[in-house]
Coordinates of C-alpha atoms in Angstrom, one line a residue:
Chain M
M1 CA 21.5 -12.0 36.9
L2 CA 20.7 -12.7 33.3
N3 CA 20.9 -8.9 32.8
N4 CA 24.4 -8.7 34.2
S5 CA 25.7 -11.5 32.1
L6 CA 24.1 -9.8 29.2
S7 CA 25.5 -6.4 29.6
R8 CA 28.7 -8.7 30.3
F9 CA 28.1 -10.1 27.1
A10 CA 27.7 -6.5 25.8
I11 CA 30.6 -5.3 27.2
V12 CA 33.0 -8.2 25.8
S13 CA 31.7 -7.9 22.5
I14 CA 31.4 -4.1 22.2
G15 CA 34.8 -4.0 23.9
I16 CA 36.5 -6.3 21.2
I17 CA 35.1 -4.4 18.5
F18 CA 36.4 -1.2 20.1
V19 CA 39.9 -2.6 20.3
W20 CA 39.7 -3.9 16.9
I21 CA 38.7 -0.2 15.5
V22 CA 41.3 1.3 17.4
L23 CA 44.3 -0.9 16.4
F24 CA 43.8 -1.3 13.2
A25 CA 41.6 1.6 11.9
F26 CA 42.1 4.7 13.9
L27 CA 45.7 4.2 14.6
P28 CA 46.9 3.8 11.7
Q29 CA 44.9 6.7 10.5
L30 CA 46.6 8.7 13.5
L31 CA 50.0 7.5 12.2
V32 CA 48.9 8.7 8.7
F33 CA 47.5 12.4 10.1
I34 CA 50.9 12.6 12.3
A35 CA 53.3 11.3 9.4
S36 CA 51.5 14.0 6.9
F37 CA 52.8 16.5 9.1
L38 CA 56.7 15.6 9.1
T39 CA 59.1 15.5 6.3
K40 CA 60.5 13.1 3.7
G41 CA 64.0 11.6 5.0
S42 CA 67.1 11.1 2.4
Q43 CA 68.2 7.8 4.6
Q44 CA 65.1 7.1 6.7
M45 CA 61.4 7.2 5.5
I46 CA 60.4 9.9 7.4
E47 CA 62.5 12.4 9.6
F48 CA 61.0 13.9 12.5
E49 CA 60.7 17.4 11.8
G50 CA 57.1 18.7 11.5
N51 CA 55.9 21.1 9.0
L52 CA 52.8 22.0 7.1
E53 CA 54.7 22.0 3.2
N54 CA 53.1 18.7 2.4
Y55 CA 49.8 20.3 2.5
T56 CA 50.7 23.5 0.8
R57 CA 52.2 21.4 -2.0
L58 CA 48.8 19.6 -2.6
A59 CA 47.4 23.4 -3.5
D60 CA 49.4 23.0 -6.6
P61 CA 47.2 22.9 -9.9
I62 CA 48.9 19.6 -10.9
Y63 CA 47.6 17.8 -7.7
L64 CA 44.3 20.0 -7.4
K65 CA 43.7 18.0 -11.1
I66 CA 44.0 14.6 -9.5
F67 CA 41.6 15.1 -7.0
W68 CA 39.1 17.1 -9.1
D69 CA 39.6 14.3 -11.7
S70 CA 39.0 11.7 -9.3
F71 CA 36.1 13.8 -8.0
V72 CA 34.5 13.5 -11.8
L73 CA 35.3 9.7 -11.8
A74 CA 33.7 8.9 -8.4
L75 CA 30.7 11.2 -9.4
I76 CA 30.1 9.6 -13.1
T77 CA 30.8 6.3 -11.7
A78 CA 27.8 6.6 -9.0
L79 CA 25.4 8.4 -11.3
L80 CA 25.9 5.6 -14.0
C81 CA 25.3 3.1 -10.8
L82 CA 21.9 4.7 -9.9
V83 CA 20.9 5.0 -13.2
I84 CA 21.3 1.3 -14.1
A85 CA 20.7 0.0 -10.4
Y86 CA 17.2 1.9 -10.1
P87 CA 15.3 -0.3 -12.9
F88 CA 17.0 -3.6 -11.8
A89 CA 16.0 -2.7 -7.7
A90 CA 12.5 -1.6 -8.9
I91 CA 11.9 -4.7 -11.1
L92 CA 13.6 -6.5 -8.1
A93 CA 11.1 -5.1 -5.5
R94 CA 8.1 -6.2 -7.4
T95 CA 9.7 -9.6 -8.1
S96 CA 7.3 -12.4 -6.9
V97 CA 8.6 -13.0 -3.1
Q98 CA 9.9 -16.7 -4.6
W99 CA 12.1 -15.6 -7.1
R100 CA 13.4 -12.4 -5.2
P101 CA 16.1 -14.6 -3.0
I102 CA 18.0 -15.7 -6.4
L103 CA 18.1 -12.6 -7.9
L104 CA 19.5 -11.2 -4.7
I105 CA 22.0 -14.0 -4.6
L106 CA 22.9 -13.3 -7.7
I107 CA 23.8 -9.8 -6.9
I108 CA 25.7 -10.7 -3.6
I109 CA 27.4 -13.7 -5.2
P110 CA 30.4 -11.5 -6.5
F111 CA 31.6 -10.6 -3.1
W112 CA 32.6 -14.2 -3.0
T113 CA 35.6 -13.4 -5.0
S114 CA 38.4 -10.6 -4.8
S115 CA 37.5 -7.9 -6.7
L116 CA 41.0 -7.7 -7.8
V117 CA 40.5 -11.1 -9.4
R118 CA 37.0 -10.2 -11.1
T119 CA 38.8 -7.0 -12.8
Y120 CA 41.3 -9.4 -14.2
A121 CA 38.3 -11.5 -15.3
L122 CA 36.7 -8.5 -16.8
I123 CA 39.9 -7.8 -18.5
A124 CA 39.8 -11.2 -20.2
I125 CA 36.2 -10.3 -21.5
I126 CA 36.8 -7.0 -22.6
K127 CA 40.2 -7.2 -24.2
T128 CA 40.7 -6.7 -28.0
K129 CA 40.8 -10.4 -28.7
G130 CA 38.4 -10.9 -25.4
L131 CA 35.0 -12.6 -25.3
L132 CA 33.1 -9.5 -25.6
N133 CA 34.8 -8.9 -29.1
A134 CA 34.4 -12.6 -30.3
L135 CA 30.8 -12.6 -29.1
L136 CA 30.0 -9.1 -31.1
L137 CA 32.1 -10.0 -34.2
W138 CA 30.4 -13.6 -34.2
L139 CA 26.9 -12.3 -34.1
G140 CA 28.1 -9.8 -36.7
I141 CA 27.3 -6.7 -34.8
I142 CA 30.9 -5.4 -35.5
S143 CA 33.1 -5.9 -37.9
A144 CA 36.4 -4.8 -36.2
P145 CA 37.0 -5.8 -32.4
L146 CA 36.5 -2.7 -30.1
E147 CA 39.2 -1.4 -28.6
L148 CA 37.9 -0.8 -25.1
M149 CA 41.0 -1.7 -22.8
Y150 CA 42.6 1.2 -21.5
T151 CA 40.3 3.8 -22.2
E152 CA 37.7 5.5 -19.8
T153 CA 34.9 3.2 -21.2
A154 CA 36.8 0.6 -19.7
V155 CA 37.6 2.2 -16.6
F156 CA 33.6 3.2 -15.9
I157 CA 32.8 -0.7 -17.0
G158 CA 35.0 -1.8 -14.4
M159 CA 33.5 1.0 -11.9
V160 CA 30.2 0.5 -12.2
Y161 CA 30.7 -3.3 -12.4
T162 CA 32.4 -3.5 -8.7
L163 CA 30.1 -1.1 -7.2
L164 CA 26.7 -1.6 -8.7
P165 CA 25.5 -3.9 -5.7
F166 CA 26.2 -1.1 -3.3
M167 CA 23.9 0.8 -5.3
I168 CA 21.4 -1.4 -5.8
L169 CA 20.7 -3.0 -2.3
P170 CA 20.2 0.2 -0.7
L171 CA 17.7 1.3 -3.4
F172 CA 16.0 -2.0 -3.4
A173 CA 15.3 -1.9 0.5
S174 CA 13.8 1.9 -0.2
I175 CA 11.2 0.7 -3.2
E176 CA 10.4 -2.3 -1.4
K177 CA 8.6 0.0 1.5
I178 CA 6.5 1.8 -1.1
D179 CA 2.9 0.9 -0.4
P180 CA 1.9 0.3 -4.2
R181 CA -1.5 1.7 -3.2
L182 CA 0.2 4.7 -3.5
L183 CA 1.1 4.2 -7.1
E184 CA -2.2 3.0 -7.7
A185 CA -3.6 6.1 -6.2
A186 CA -1.3 8.4 -8.2
G187 CA -2.6 6.3 -11.5
D188 CA -6.1 7.3 -10.0
L189 CA -5.8 10.7 -10.3
G190 CA -4.2 10.7 -13.6
A191 CA -0.1 10.5 -13.3
G192 CA 1.3 8.3 -16.4
F193 CA 4.5 6.1 -15.5
W194 CA 6.9 9.3 -15.8
N195 CA 4.7 11.5 -13.5
K196 CA 4.5 8.3 -10.8
L197 CA 8.3 7.8 -11.0
V198 CA 9.3 11.6 -10.4
K199 CA 6.1 12.6 -8.1
I200 CA 5.9 9.4 -6.2
T201 CA 8.7 6.9 -6.4
I202 CA 11.7 9.1 -6.6
P203 CA 10.6 11.4 -3.7
L204 CA 10.0 8.4 -1.6
T205 CA 13.0 6.7 -2.2
M206 CA 15.1 9.6 -1.5
P207 CA 16.9 8.5 1.3
G208 CA 17.5 5.0 -0.5
I209 CA 19.1 7.0 -3.7
I210 CA 21.5 9.0 -1.2
A211 CA 22.8 6.2 0.9
G212 CA 23.3 4.0 -2.5
F213 CA 25.3 7.2 -3.7
M214 CA 27.4 7.3 -1.2
L215 CA 28.3 3.8 -0.7
V216 CA 29.1 4.1 -4.4
F217 CA 31.0 7.3 -4.2
L218 CA 33.1 7.0 -1.7
P219 CA 35.0 3.5 -2.2
A220 CA 35.0 5.3 -5.9
L221 CA 37.0 7.9 -5.0
G222 CA 39.7 6.4 -3.6
M223 CA 39.6 3.1 -5.7
F224 CA 43.0 2.9 -7.4
Y225 CA 43.7 -0.6 -8.9
I226 CA 40.2 -0.6 -11.3
P227 CA 41.7 2.5 -13.5
D228 CA 45.3 1.3 -13.2
L229 CA 44.4 -2.0 -14.4
L230 CA 41.5 -0.6 -17.0
G231 CA 42.5 2.6 -17.8
G232 CA 46.5 1.7 -17.6
A233 CA 46.9 4.6 -15.7
K234 CA 47.1 7.3 -18.1
N235 CA 44.9 9.2 -16.0
L236 CA 46.4 9.6 -12.6
I237 CA 43.7 9.7 -9.7
I238 CA 43.9 10.3 -5.9
G239 CA 44.1 6.5 -5.3
S240 CA 46.7 5.6 -7.6
F241 CA 48.7 9.0 -6.8
I242 CA 48.9 8.2 -3.2
R243 CA 50.1 4.6 -3.8
N244 CA 52.7 6.0 -5.8
Q245 CA 53.5 8.6 -2.9
F246 CA 54.5 5.1 -0.9
L247 CA 55.7 2.6 -3.0
T248 CA 57.5 4.6 -6.2
F249 CA 58.5 7.7 -4.4
R250 CA 58.9 7.0 -0.9
D251 CA 57.3 10.0 0.1
W252 CA 55.5 8.7 3.2
P253 CA 54.4 12.5 4.3
F254 CA 53.3 13.6 0.9
G255 CA 51.4 10.5 0.5
S256 CA 49.9 10.7 4.0
A257 CA 48.8 14.5 3.6
A258 CA 47.2 13.2 0.0
S259 CA 45.6 10.4 2.0
M260 CA 44.2 13.0 5.1
L261 CA 42.7 15.1 2.4
L262 CA 40.9 12.4 0.9
T263 CA 39.5 11.2 4.5
F264 CA 38.2 14.8 5.3
L265 CA 36.8 15.4 2.1
M266 CA 34.9 11.9 2.7
L267 CA 33.9 12.9 6.1
A268 CA 32.4 16.1 4.9
L269 CA 30.5 14.1 2.6
V270 CA 29.1 12.0 5.0
A271 CA 28.5 14.7 7.3
V272 CA 26.4 16.2 4.5
Y273 CA 24.6 12.6 4.1
Y274 CA 23.8 12.5 7.6
R275 CA 22.3 15.9 7.3
S276 CA 20.4 15.5 4.4
Q277 CA 18.9 12.2 6.1
K278 CA 18.0 14.2 9.2
V279 CA 16.0 16.2 6.7
V280 CA 14.4 13.4 5.1
E281 CA 13.3 11.8 8.8
S282 CA 12.2 15.2 10.1
K283 CA 10.2 15.4 6.9
D284 CA 8.7 12.0 7.3
S285 CA 7.8 12.8 11.2
A286 CA 6.8 16.3 10.9
Chain S
M1 CA -29.4 6.4 -19.8
A2 CA -27.3 4.7 -17.4
L3 CA -23.9 6.3 -16.1
L4 CA -22.0 3.0 -15.6
E5 CA -22.5 -0.1 -17.2
L6 CA -21.3 -3.6 -16.5
I7 CA -21.8 -6.3 -19.1
D8 CA -21.2 -9.6 -18.4
L9 CA -18.4 -9.0 -16.2
S10 CA -16.0 -11.8 -15.3
K11 CA -12.6 -12.2 -13.2
N12 CA -10.9 -15.1 -12.6
Y13 CA -7.1 -15.0 -10.9
K14 CA -5.5 -18.0 -12.1
E15 CA -8.2 -20.9 -11.2
I16 CA -10.5 -19.3 -9.0
E17 CA -13.6 -17.2 -10.6
V18 CA -14.1 -14.0 -8.5
L19 CA -16.7 -12.5 -10.3
K20 CA -19.3 -14.5 -12.5
N21 CA -21.2 -12.8 -15.4
I22 CA -21.7 -9.5 -13.2
S23 CA -24.1 -7.4 -15.4
L24 CA -25.4 -4.0 -13.6
E25 CA -26.3 -0.5 -14.5
I26 CA -25.7 2.4 -12.4
N27 CA -27.8 5.8 -12.9
N28 CA -26.1 9.2 -12.8
G29 CA -26.1 10.8 -9.2
E30 CA -26.7 7.8 -7.3
F31 CA -25.6 6.4 -4.0
L32 CA -24.9 2.8 -5.1
T33 CA -23.5 0.5 -2.2
L34 CA -21.7 -3.1 -3.2
L35 CA -22.8 -5.2 -0.2
G36 CA -21.6 -8.5 0.9
P37 CA -18.8 -10.7 2.9
S38 CA -15.2 -10.5 2.5
G39 CA -14.2 -12.3 -0.7
C40 CA -17.5 -11.8 -2.4
G41 CA -16.1 -9.7 -5.3
K42 CA -17.3 -6.5 -4.5
T43 CA -13.8 -4.6 -3.6
T44 CA -12.8 -6.3 -7.4
I45 CA -15.6 -4.7 -9.4
L46 CA -14.6 -1.7 -8.1
R47 CA -10.6 -2.2 -8.8
L48 CA -11.9 -3.4 -12.4
I49 CA -14.0 0.3 -12.7
G50 CA -10.9 2.3 -11.5
G51 CA -8.8 0.2 -13.9
F52 CA -6.4 -1.1 -11.3
E53 CA -7.3 -4.9 -12.9
E54 CA -8.3 -5.9 -16.5
P55 CA -11.6 -7.9 -16.5
S56 CA -11.1 -11.6 -17.6
S57 CA -14.1 -11.2 -20.0
G58 CA -17.2 -8.8 -20.3
K59 CA -17.2 -4.8 -20.7
I60 CA -17.5 -1.5 -18.6
L61 CA -19.0 1.6 -20.3
L62 CA -18.7 4.8 -18.6
D63 CA -21.1 7.3 -20.1
G64 CA -21.7 5.1 -23.1
Q65 CA -17.8 4.6 -23.8
S66 CA -16.2 1.5 -23.2
I67 CA -13.1 1.9 -20.5
D68 CA -12.1 -1.5 -19.9
Q69 CA -9.1 -1.0 -21.9
L70 CA -8.0 2.5 -20.7
P71 CA -5.3 2.7 -18.2
S72 CA -6.2 4.0 -14.8
H73 CA -5.0 7.6 -15.4
K74 CA -7.2 8.2 -18.1
R75 CA -10.5 7.2 -16.6
A76 CA -12.7 9.9 -15.1
T77 CA -13.1 7.8 -12.1
N78 CA -11.6 8.5 -9.1
T79 CA -11.0 6.2 -6.0
V80 CA -11.4 6.6 -2.5
F81 CA -8.9 3.6 -0.9
Q82 CA -9.7 1.8 1.9
S83 CA -6.0 2.6 3.5
Y84 CA -6.2 6.1 2.0
A85 CA -3.0 6.1 0.4
L86 CA -2.4 9.5 1.0
F87 CA 0.9 10.7 -0.5
P88 CA 3.2 11.1 2.7
H89 CA 6.0 13.5 1.1
M90 CA 3.3 15.7 0.3
S91 CA 1.3 18.4 2.4
V92 CA -2.6 18.0 2.4
F93 CA -2.7 21.0 -0.2
D94 CA -0.3 19.0 -2.6
N95 CA -2.3 15.9 -1.9
I96 CA -5.3 17.4 -2.9
A97 CA -3.8 19.5 -5.9
F98 CA -2.0 16.2 -7.4
G99 CA -5.0 15.1 -9.9
L100 CA -5.3 18.5 -11.2
K101 CA -1.8 19.1 -11.6
M102 CA -1.6 15.9 -13.4
S103 CA -4.6 17.2 -15.7
K104 CA -2.6 20.4 -16.5
T105 CA -5.1 23.1 -15.0
P106 CA -4.2 26.4 -14.6
Q107 CA -2.4 27.2 -10.9
D108 CA -4.9 29.9 -10.1
E109 CA -7.8 27.4 -11.2
I110 CA -6.1 24.7 -8.8
T111 CA -5.8 26.9 -5.9
R112 CA -9.2 27.8 -5.9
R113 CA -10.4 24.4 -6.2
V114 CA -8.3 23.1 -3.5
N115 CA -9.2 25.8 -1.2
E116 CA -12.7 25.4 -1.8
I117 CA -12.8 21.5 -1.2
L118 CA -10.9 22.2 1.7
E119 CA -13.4 24.5 3.0
T120 CA -16.0 21.7 2.1
V121 CA -14.4 18.9 4.3
Q122 CA -13.4 21.5 6.9
L123 CA -9.7 21.1 6.9
S124 CA -8.7 24.4 5.7
E125 CA -6.3 25.1 8.9
H126 CA -4.5 21.9 7.9
A127 CA -3.5 22.8 4.4
H128 CA 0.1 22.9 5.1
K129 CA 0.5 19.7 7.5
K130 CA 1.5 16.2 6.3
P131 CA -0.9 13.5 6.2
S132 CA 0.8 11.8 9.3
Q133 CA 0.2 14.6 11.2
L134 CA -3.9 14.5 10.9
S135 CA -5.9 12.2 12.6
G136 CA -7.8 8.9 11.0
G137 CA -11.1 10.9 10.0
Q138 CA -9.4 14.1 8.8
Q139 CA -7.0 11.8 6.7
Q140 CA -10.2 10.1 5.4
R141 CA -11.5 13.6 4.6
V142 CA -8.3 14.6 2.9
A143 CA -8.8 11.1 0.6
I144 CA -12.1 12.1 -0.2
A145 CA -11.5 15.6 -1.1
R146 CA -8.4 14.6 -3.0
A147 CA -10.8 12.3 -5.3
V148 CA -13.8 14.8 -5.6
V149 CA -12.2 17.9 -6.4
N150 CA -11.2 16.2 -9.9
K151 CA -14.8 16.1 -10.4
P152 CA -15.0 12.4 -11.5
L153 CA -18.1 11.1 -13.4
I154 CA -18.1 8.6 -10.8
L155 CA -16.4 8.3 -7.3
L156 CA -15.4 4.8 -6.3
L157 CA -15.2 4.5 -2.2
D158 CA -13.5 1.0 -1.0
E159 CA -14.7 0.2 2.6
S160 CA -13.6 3.5 3.2
L161 CA -15.2 4.3 6.7
S162 CA -13.8 0.7 8.3
A163 CA -10.8 1.9 9.3
L164 CA -12.6 4.5 11.4
D165 CA -13.7 3.7 15.2
Y166 CA -17.7 3.3 15.6
K167 CA -19.0 6.9 16.5
L168 CA -16.6 8.8 13.8
R169 CA -17.8 6.2 11.2
K170 CA -21.7 7.4 12.0
E171 CA -20.5 11.1 11.5
M172 CA -18.8 10.1 8.5
Q173 CA -21.3 8.3 7.0
I174 CA -23.5 11.5 7.1
E175 CA -20.9 14.1 6.2
L176 CA -20.6 11.3 3.1
K177 CA -24.1 11.0 2.4
M178 CA -24.5 15.2 2.7
L179 CA -21.2 15.6 0.3
Q180 CA -22.8 13.3 -2.2
R181 CA -25.7 15.5 -2.5
K182 CA -23.7 18.7 -2.3
L183 CA -21.8 17.6 -5.3
G184 CA -24.2 15.5 -7.1
I185 CA -21.3 13.1 -8.0
T186 CA -22.1 9.2 -8.7
F187 CA -21.1 7.4 -5.7
L188 CA -20.4 3.5 -5.9
F189 CA -19.5 2.8 -2.1
V190 CA -18.2 -0.6 -0.8
T191 CA -18.5 -2.1 2.6
H192 CA -19.3 -5.3 4.1
D193 CA -21.5 -3.4 6.9
Q194 CA -25.1 -3.7 6.2
E195 CA -26.2 -0.9 8.6
E196 CA -23.5 1.3 7.0
A197 CA -25.2 0.0 3.3
L198 CA -28.9 0.8 4.6
S199 CA -28.3 4.3 5.7
M200 CA -26.5 5.8 3.0
S201 CA -27.2 4.1 -0.3
D202 CA -30.1 4.7 -2.7
R203 CA -29.5 1.2 -4.0
I204 CA -28.0 -1.5 -2.4
V205 CA -26.2 -4.4 -4.8
V206 CA -25.8 -7.7 -2.4
M207 CA -23.0 -10.0 -3.4
N208 CA -22.2 -13.1 -2.8
K209 CA -19.5 -15.7 -4.1
G210 CA -18.6 -13.4 -7.0
V211 CA -22.5 -13.1 -8.1
I212 CA -25.0 -10.7 -7.6
E213 CA -28.0 -11.8 -5.3
Q214 CA -30.2 -9.1 -5.0
I215 CA -30.6 -5.4 -6.2
G216 CA -32.8 -2.9 -4.5
T217 CA -33.5 0.0 -2.6
P218 CA -32.6 -0.4 1.4
K219 CA -36.0 -1.0 1.9
E220 CA -36.5 -4.1 -0.7
I221 CA -33.8 -5.4 0.3
Y222 CA -34.5 -5.4 3.9
E223 CA -38.1 -6.2 3.7
E224 CA -38.5 -8.3 0.8
P225 CA -35.5 -10.4 0.4
K226 CA -34.8 -12.9 -2.6
T227 CA -32.6 -15.2 -1.3
I228 CA -31.9 -16.6 2.2
F229 CA -28.4 -15.2 1.9
V230 CA -29.7 -11.9 1.6
A231 CA -32.1 -12.2 4.3
K232 CA -29.5 -13.4 6.7
F233 CA -26.6 -11.0 5.5
I234 CA -28.8 -8.1 6.2
G235 CA -29.8 -8.0 10.0
E236 CA -31.0 -10.9 12.1
V237 CA -33.8 -13.3 10.4
N238 CA -36.0 -16.1 11.8
T239 CA -35.7 -19.0 9.6
F240 CA -38.6 -21.8 9.6
E241 CA -38.1 -24.7 6.9
C242 CA -41.6 -25.8 6.0
T243 CA -43.6 -28.0 3.9
L244 CA -46.2 -27.4 1.5
I245 CA -49.3 -28.9 2.5
S246 CA -52.0 -27.2 0.3
Q247 CA -52.7 -24.1 -1.4
N248 CA -55.0 -22.0 -3.5
D249 CA -55.3 -18.6 -5.1
Q250 CA -55.6 -16.9 -2.0
E251 CA -53.4 -19.1 0.8
A252 CA -51.3 -21.5 1.9
I253 CA -50.8 -24.0 4.5
V254 CA -47.7 -25.2 5.3
Q255 CA -46.3 -27.4 7.9
Y256 CA -43.4 -26.8 10.4
E257 CA -42.8 -29.6 12.7
D258 CA -46.2 -30.5 14.3
K259 CA -47.4 -27.3 13.6
S260 CA -49.0 -26.0 10.4
F261 CA -49.1 -22.0 9.5
M262 CA -51.9 -20.2 7.2
L263 CA -50.2 -17.9 5.1
K264 CA -52.5 -15.1 3.3
T265 CA -50.2 -15.4 -0.4
A266 CA -51.6 -15.8 -3.5
K267 CA -47.8 -16.4 -5.1
T268 CA -47.1 -20.2 -6.1
I269 CA -45.1 -22.0 -3.5
S270 CA -43.0 -25.1 -4.1
H271 CA -42.9 -27.9 -1.9
D272 CA -40.1 -27.1 0.3
V273 CA -40.2 -23.3 1.5
N274 CA -38.6 -21.4 4.0
I275 CA -40.5 -18.9 6.2
L276 CA -38.7 -15.7 7.1
I277 CA -39.6 -13.3 9.6
R278 CA -37.5 -10.8 11.1
P279 CA -37.1 -10.5 15.1
E280 CA -39.1 -6.9 15.4
D281 CA -42.2 -8.9 13.3
L282 CA -42.6 -10.9 16.2
R283 CA -45.2 -9.8 19.0
V284 CA -44.7 -11.9 22.4
E285 CA -47.4 -12.3 24.7
R286 CA -47.5 -13.8 28.2
K287 CA -51.0 -15.0 27.9
F288 CA -52.5 -17.3 25.2
E289 CA -55.7 -15.1 24.6
D290 CA -53.7 -12.0 23.7
V291 CA -52.0 -14.1 20.6
R292 CA -54.0 -12.8 17.5
S293 CA -53.1 -15.2 14.9
P294 CA -53.3 -18.8 14.6
N295 CA -49.7 -19.0 13.3
Y296 CA -48.1 -18.8 17.0
F297 CA -45.3 -20.8 18.7
Q298 CA -45.2 -21.6 22.5
T299 CA -41.5 -20.4 23.5
T300 CA -39.6 -20.9 26.9
L301 CA -37.4 -17.6 27.5
E302 CA -33.9 -18.0 27.7
Q303 CA -32.4 -14.9 27.6
I304 CA -33.1 -10.6 27.3
S305 CA -30.7 -8.0 26.5
Y306 CA -31.5 -4.6 27.0
K307 CA -30.0 -2.8 24.1
G308 CA -31.4 0.5 24.5
T309 CA -34.4 1.5 22.0
T310 CA -35.1 -2.4 21.9
I311 CA -35.2 -5.5 23.8
D312 CA -33.9 -8.6 22.3
L313 CA -35.5 -11.7 23.5
V314 CA -33.7 -15.2 23.1
L315 CA -36.6 -17.9 22.8
K316 CA -36.5 -21.8 22.6
L317 CA -39.1 -23.5 20.7
K318 CA -40.3 -26.8 21.8
N319 CA -38.5 -28.9 19.5
G320 CA -35.4 -27.0 20.8
N321 CA -34.7 -24.6 18.0
I322 CA -34.1 -21.0 18.8
I323 CA -35.6 -17.7 17.8
L324 CA -35.0 -14.1 18.0
A325 CA -37.7 -11.4 19.2
S326 CA -37.2 -7.8 19.3
E327 CA -39.5 -5.6 21.3
F328 CA -39.1 -1.6 21.0
Y329 CA -38.8 -0.6 24.6
N330 CA -40.9 1.7 26.2
E331 CA -42.0 2.7 29.8
D332 CA -45.1 0.7 30.0
S333 CA -43.6 -2.5 28.0
D334 CA -44.2 -5.8 30.2
A335 CA -41.0 -7.1 28.6
L336 CA -38.6 -6.0 31.2
G337 CA -40.9 -7.9 33.5
Y338 CA -40.5 -11.5 32.0
T339 CA -38.3 -13.9 33.7
I340 CA -35.9 -16.5 32.5
G341 CA -37.6 -19.7 31.9
E342 CA -40.9 -18.3 31.6
T343 CA -43.5 -19.4 28.9
L344 CA -44.1 -16.9 26.2
Y345 CA -46.3 -16.9 23.3
V346 CA -44.8 -15.7 19.7
Y347 CA -47.0 -14.9 16.5
W348 CA -46.5 -12.7 13.8
V349 CA -48.9 -10.6 11.6
D350 CA -50.4 -12.0 9.1
G351 CA -48.2 -11.0 5.8
W352 CA -45.3 -10.0 7.4
E353 CA -43.4 -13.2 7.1
V354 CA -41.3 -13.6 4.0
I355 CA -41.7 -16.6 1.9
L356 CA -38.7 -18.4 0.1
D357 CA -38.7 -21.5 -1.9
A358 CA -36.0 -23.6 -0.4
E359 CA -32.7 -23.5 -2.7

């Protein structure tokens, strides 16, 4: 009886999620997929005339460069996040249990505000007459205001700021799991700080590193409003490119094709991620 | 000269004094055991020597050099951790080679020395396995091999056998002792198991509540305990709280309840004194005529337990106190024929008692 009602509950709850995903994630994706094989219309948005031209057009070096630039942007963002988040996560994992929730909440609080709003707030900080310059000038660290806005630096500041928590949390989870005795043992056997880090901590937190990397890299690849707002849309990246195809050029099929290419790229990366996780796991249990 | 010297070593955690002015010398090549109940500070001593904690005060000299300010990776000590702390992502070989790699030993020497020690601990065929694929006893041996391969001046073993089951622990005790003889490395072993301490050590340091109660050979610790704590912690002991009646330079007469005992001792005894007698030092007789000492008790048999090599008797004195007596078992012994409730006479051989002033 209990089992029955439990399974009914399971069916209902999973059913709702299933319907939700089909309606709002799978169907739109399917429409985009279909649209990517259609033709741009002069009267309507789309003409139902199948072709592969949208994809062949993407092979143009101009567009490939957009993909490449986006890839590099996402990669550097993920690497910056990793370098910044690792020490933070390590400190967090070694913080006493009574302070840890406070630090964790500080990481999570920004999620309570729309990241678009936070990006505007960031502009208020880093613009020429913004808070950061005012502070640095007041402290006498710089004599002329930094021209950060509409530079690559600004884009990276924005990207890293927004995506950092996605790196910190999985890293924290994996660093926390390391038995402190292992580090003591390494020290006992003659390993100093760097050897402990390189030979023990990093290999043992590889699952967390890979997870965090994917959680930052994938969103960074499709992110368009941060580079647009902070970078002044000087370098076109995939996200903005797709948006432009839909909203500015009204070329839905071409935008769809670019979107699908991005989706396939991400799927490939997720597949690589799963394989690497499996390798790590089988190494553990082997 | 002592290999390792602890001088007036103290350790506090916030307000709590874990170690109080510990002074201890460890000789080269010795198997020394720190023995005590949990929380007595024995593991803290090991962690201070290993460099995982800093002393609040005092000095640690290794081979004449002060090491208390050195980080653990610069000390010529190696530790076998209670939980082994093997690196899960490395093979057995790489685990053992870790210390040698850290000291930048040439690769061919690493291979040679690791293979040599693998053979010593009989794990050669497991060299390429991960620690998780090994049994507890094998992991234990990897942990020992990983430490001794570095040829430390002193090997620190933290409750290293307590995770193993009884039979394996007995085997490892013998193996460990043999390994120590073979390698000639000084072993500092921490345990709460008195039997383990007695069977393996050259000397035992008995600790309680952050202080050393007694240092001595297993025989001294067992037969001549200096404090009641040591007597009670190492094996079973019967304690009789007595008061002194009279004493001359050959003997003392003490009173226990309504009985008086004559003790052959030249030692000056204080007014309140404890007489300690090990259960196996008590003789049990059915007939009063067989009692060969004026120091005897009339008892009632409460319980018999057969232990294989001994038969343990639980006996009740007239005042209701309980004493324990162990008889070595042999086929002719009449101990097995005792019936519960029977009256038995118990005495001890003159001079086998331990006399301790009451604390």
